[in-house]
Coordinates of C-alpha atoms in Angstrom, one line a residue:
Chain A
P238 CA 141.1 50.0 217.8
E239 CA 143.6 50.6 215.0
P240 CA 146.0 53.4 215.8
F241 CA 145.8 56.3 213.4
S242 CA 148.3 59.1 213.1
G243 CA 148.4 62.2 211.1
G244 CA 150.2 62.5 207.8
P245 CA 149.3 62.8 204.1
G246 CA 145.7 62.1 203.4
M247 CA 144.5 62.3 207.0
P248 CA 142.4 65.5 207.4
E249 CA 142.9 67.2 210.7
L250 CA 139.2 67.0 211.6
I251 CA 139.2 63.2 211.2
L252 CA 142.4 62.9 213.3
Q253 CA 140.8 64.9 216.1
L254 CA 137.6 62.9 215.9
L255 CA 139.7 59.6 216.1
Q256 CA 141.3 61.0 219.3
L257 CA 137.9 61.7 220.8
E258 CA 136.5 58.3 220.1
P259 CA 135.8 56.4 223.3
E260 CA 137.4 53.1 223.9
E261 CA 134.8 50.3 223.4
D262 CA 135.9 48.4 226.5
Q263 CA 135.5 51.5 228.7
V264 CA 132.0 52.1 227.4
R265 CA 131.2 48.5 227.9
A266 CA 132.5 48.5 231.5
R267 CA 130.5 51.7 232.3
I268 CA 127.3 50.3 230.9
L269 CA 127.7 46.9 232.5
G270 CA 128.2 48.8 235.8
C271 CA 125.0 50.7 235.4
L272 CA 123.0 47.6 234.4
Q273 CA 124.1 45.8 237.5
E274 CA 122.4 48.4 239.7
P275 CA 118.9 47.4 240.8
A276 CA 116.3 48.1 238.1
K277 CA 113.6 50.6 238.9
G278 CA 111.4 49.0 236.3
R279 CA 107.9 47.8 236.4
P280 CA 107.4 44.6 238.3
D281 CA 105.2 43.2 235.5
Q282 CA 107.8 43.8 232.8
P283 CA 109.9 41.0 231.3
A284 CA 113.3 41.4 232.8
L285 CA 115.1 41.0 229.5
F286 CA 113.2 43.7 227.7
G287 CA 113.7 46.1 230.6
L288 CA 117.4 45.4 230.5
L289 CA 117.6 46.1 226.8
C290 CA 115.8 49.4 227.3
R291 CA 118.3 50.4 230.0
M292 CA 121.2 49.3 227.7
A293 CA 119.8 51.5 224.9
D294 CA 119.5 54.5 227.4
Q295 CA 123.0 54.0 228.6
T296 CA 124.3 53.7 225.0
F297 CA 122.7 57.0 224.2
I298 CA 124.2 58.6 227.4
S299 CA 127.6 57.5 226.0
I300 CA 126.8 59.2 222.7
V301 CA 125.8 62.4 224.5
D302 CA 129.2 62.2 226.4
W303 CA 131.0 61.9 223.1
A304 CA 129.0 64.8 221.6
R305 CA 129.9 67.0 224.5
R306 CA 133.6 66.4 223.9
C307 CA 133.3 67.1 220.1
M308 CA 134.8 70.2 218.7
V309 CA 132.2 72.8 217.6
F310 CA 129.4 71.0 219.5
K311 CA 131.1 71.9 222.8
E312 CA 131.2 75.6 221.8
L313 CA 127.4 75.7 221.2
E314 CA 124.9 76.9 223.7
V315 CA 122.8 74.1 225.3
A316 CA 119.7 75.0 223.3
D317 CA 121.6 74.3 220.0
Q318 CA 123.1 71.2 221.5
M319 CA 119.7 69.9 222.3
A320 CA 118.3 70.8 218.9
L321 CA 121.1 68.8 217.2
L322 CA 120.7 65.8 219.5
Q323 CA 116.9 65.8 219.3
N324 CA 117.3 65.7 215.5
C325 CA 119.7 62.8 215.3
W326 CA 119.6 60.7 218.5
S327 CA 118.0 57.7 216.9
E328 CA 120.3 57.8 213.9
L329 CA 123.4 57.9 216.1
L330 CA 122.1 54.9 218.0
V331 CA 121.4 53.0 214.8
F332 CA 124.8 53.9 213.4
D333 CA 126.5 52.9 216.6
H334 CA 124.8 49.5 216.5
V335 CA 125.7 49.0 212.8
Y336 CA 129.3 49.9 213.2
R337 CA 129.6 47.5 216.2
Q338 CA 128.3 44.7 213.9
I339 CA 130.8 45.6 211.2
Q340 CA 133.6 45.2 213.8
H341 CA 131.9 42.0 215.1
G342 CA 132.1 40.6 211.6
K343 CA 129.7 37.6 212.1
E344 CA 126.6 37.4 209.9
G345 CA 124.8 34.9 212.1
S346 CA 124.8 36.9 215.3
I347 CA 124.7 40.4 216.7
L348 CA 127.1 41.9 219.3
L349 CA 125.5 44.0 222.1
V350 CA 127.3 47.0 223.6
T351 CA 127.8 45.0 226.7
G352 CA 129.8 42.4 224.8
Q353 CA 127.1 39.7 224.7
E354 CA 126.6 37.9 221.4
V355 CA 123.0 37.1 220.4
E356 CA 122.3 34.6 217.6
L357 CA 120.0 35.8 215.0
S358 CA 118.0 32.6 215.4
T359 CA 117.4 33.7 219.0
V360 CA 116.2 37.1 217.9
A361 CA 113.8 35.5 215.4
A362 CA 112.4 33.2 218.1
Q363 CA 112.1 35.7 221.0
A364 CA 112.2 39.3 219.8
G365 CA 108.8 39.7 218.1
S366 CA 108.3 40.5 214.5
M367 CA 108.9 44.3 214.7
L368 CA 112.2 44.1 216.4
H369 CA 113.3 41.1 214.3
S370 CA 112.6 43.0 211.1
L371 CA 114.6 46.0 212.4
V372 CA 117.5 43.8 213.3
L373 CA 117.5 42.1 209.9
R374 CA 117.3 45.4 208.1
A375 CA 120.2 46.7 210.1
Q376 CA 122.2 43.6 209.2
E377 CA 121.6 44.4 205.5
L378 CA 123.2 47.8 206.0
V379 CA 126.0 46.1 207.9
L380 CA 126.7 44.0 204.8
Q381 CA 126.5 47.0 202.5
L382 CA 129.0 49.1 204.6
H383 CA 131.2 46.0 205.0
A384 CA 131.3 45.7 201.2
L385 CA 132.1 49.4 200.9
Q386 CA 135.0 48.8 203.4
L387 CA 133.9 51.4 205.8
D388 CA 136.9 52.1 208.1
R389 CA 137.2 53.8 211.4
P390 CA 138.2 57.3 210.1
E391 CA 135.1 57.3 207.8
F392 CA 132.9 56.0 210.7
V393 CA 133.9 58.9 213.0
C394 CA 133.5 61.5 210.3
L395 CA 130.0 60.1 209.3
K396 CA 129.0 60.2 213.0
F397 CA 130.0 63.8 213.1
L398 CA 128.0 64.5 210.0
I399 CA 125.0 62.8 211.5
L400 CA 125.4 65.0 214.6
F401 CA 125.5 68.1 212.5
S402 CA 122.8 67.1 210.0
L403 CA 120.1 69.6 211.2
D404 CA 119.2 72.4 208.9
V405 CA 121.0 75.5 210.3
K406 CA 117.8 77.6 210.1
F407 CA 116.7 75.8 213.3
L408 CA 119.8 76.9 215.2
N409 CA 120.9 80.1 217.0
N410 CA 124.5 79.7 215.9
H411 CA 124.1 79.2 212.1
S412 CA 127.6 79.9 211.0
L413 CA 129.5 77.6 213.4
V414 CA 127.3 74.7 212.5
K415 CA 127.3 75.4 208.8
D416 CA 131.1 75.6 208.9
A417 CA 131.3 72.2 210.8
Q418 CA 129.0 70.6 208.2
E419 CA 131.2 71.9 205.3
K420 CA 134.5 70.9 207.0
A421 CA 133.2 67.4 207.7
N422 CA 132.0 66.9 204.1
T423 CA 135.3 68.1 202.8
A424 CA 137.3 66.0 205.2
L425 CA 135.4 62.8 204.2
L426 CA 135.7 63.5 200.5
D427 CA 139.4 64.2 200.8
Y428 CA 140.0 61.1 202.9
T429 CA 138.1 58.8 200.6
L430 CA 139.7 60.1 197.5
C431 CA 143.2 59.8 199.0
H432 CA 142.7 56.3 200.7
Y433 CA 140.4 54.7 198.2
P434 CA 141.3 56.2 194.8
H435 CA 140.2 53.0 193.0
C436 CA 136.7 53.6 194.4
G437 CA 135.9 57.1 193.1
D438 CA 132.4 57.3 194.3
K439 CA 133.0 56.0 197.9
F440 CA 132.1 59.4 199.3
Q441 CA 128.7 59.4 197.5
Q442 CA 128.1 55.7 198.5
L443 CA 128.7 56.5 202.2
L444 CA 126.4 59.5 202.1
L445 CA 123.7 57.2 200.6
C446 CA 124.1 54.8 203.5
L447 CA 123.2 57.7 205.8
V448 CA 119.9 57.9 204.0
E449 CA 119.3 54.2 205.0
V450 CA 120.5 55.0 208.6
R451 CA 117.8 57.7 208.8
S452 CA 115.1 55.4 207.4
L453 CA 116.1 52.6 209.8
S454 CA 116.0 55.1 212.7
M455 CA 112.4 56.1 211.7
Q456 CA 111.5 52.4 211.9
A457 CA 113.2 52.1 215.2
K458 CA 111.2 55.1 216.6
E459 CA 108.0 53.5 215.3
Y460 CA 108.9 50.4 217.2
L461 CA 109.6 52.4 220.4
Y462 CA 106.4 54.2 220.0
H463 CA 104.5 51.0 219.6
K464 CA 106.1 49.6 222.8
H465 CA 105.2 52.9 224.6
L466 CA 101.6 52.7 223.5
S467 CA 101.4 49.1 224.6
N468 CA 102.6 50.3 228.0
E469 CA 105.6 48.1 227.8
M470 CA 108.4 50.7 228.3
P471 CA 110.1 51.3 231.7
R472 CA 109.3 54.4 233.6
N473 CA 111.8 57.3 233.3
N474 CA 113.0 56.0 230.0
L475 CA 115.4 58.4 228.2
L476 CA 114.6 57.2 224.7
I477 CA 110.8 57.6 225.2
E478 CA 111.5 61.1 226.5
M479 CA 113.5 61.8 223.3
L480 CA 110.7 60.4 221.2
Q481 CA 108.1 62.6 222.9
A482 CA 110.1 65.8 222.9
K483 CA 109.0 68.5 220.5
Q484 CA 111.4 68.9 217.6
T485 CA 112.7 72.4 216.9
Chain B
S300 CA 116.8 70.7 239.5
C301 CA 116.4 69.5 235.9
R302 CA 112.9 70.7 235.5
A303 CA 112.4 71.5 231.9
A304 CA 110.1 73.6 229.8
A305 CA 107.2 71.8 228.0
G306 CA 108.4 69.6 225.2
R307 CA 112.1 69.8 226.3
P308 CA 113.5 66.5 227.2
A309 CA 114.5 67.0 230.9
I310 CA 117.0 64.1 231.1
L311 CA 118.9 65.3 228.0
Y312 CA 118.9 68.8 229.3
A313 CA 120.3 67.6 232.6
L314 CA 123.0 65.7 230.7
L315 CA 124.0 68.7 228.7
S316 CA 123.5 71.6 231.1
P317 CA 126.9 72.8 232.4
S318 CA 125.2 74.2 235.6
L319 CA 124.1 70.8 236.8
T320 CA 126.8 68.8 238.5
A321 CA 124.8 65.7 239.4
R322 CA 124.1 63.3 236.6
P323 CA 120.5 62.3 236.2
S324 CA 119.6 58.8 237.2
V325 CA 118.3 56.8 234.2

């Protein structure tokens, strides 16, 4: 990752978020370690799909670990923390995937959190139409964000905005969360105006991309639900549990 | 124990709850 330091044009909130950001190679090593443990999956299940499900679960666990270290979030009671994560878990997973592809920088393949590169032709041949369509739609967003020159400070700030995107009326601690939402919006606006003055509407363009992240995450949840109904998901799957949990 | 109330995701609760030291096995 690029080193970032404070200074003019770097809002304090973004600086703190950059310092909280986990190192990709540490996340990769942890997840690879978990995946090497014997699977408790169904014997009739294709090994590759079961592995992808565990990979997605472990990626979400890394996201929960990140959220627990985040300022404001760590001050909240568990009920509010759960409400926030239940609202945005699929968006955080989609955005995590999309940003990894921006860093990967190859249009013809996708990079998994474990470091493996999968050709899009392989996805087309083996993934099934629902997953293939999801991957292609995510690739379109990757191109859009690449064209917008999304950088790491903007990525961490957008991730924080996704985490705090729940309407405060569903939370016990309204004021703390509302304050976090306002501070993150201001930080992102200030940062983009200072670092990309030639692109006056970058802030609005980035927020529009979050609408697409939300829409993609809905499609991803439909895919998961379809797999669940077809009895293809592993037992004790975290994402299915998130999918079935009642929203606030 | 990470037994959760109806509708509450038990694994997520276990990941977040400060009173639980053991991480859930997923």
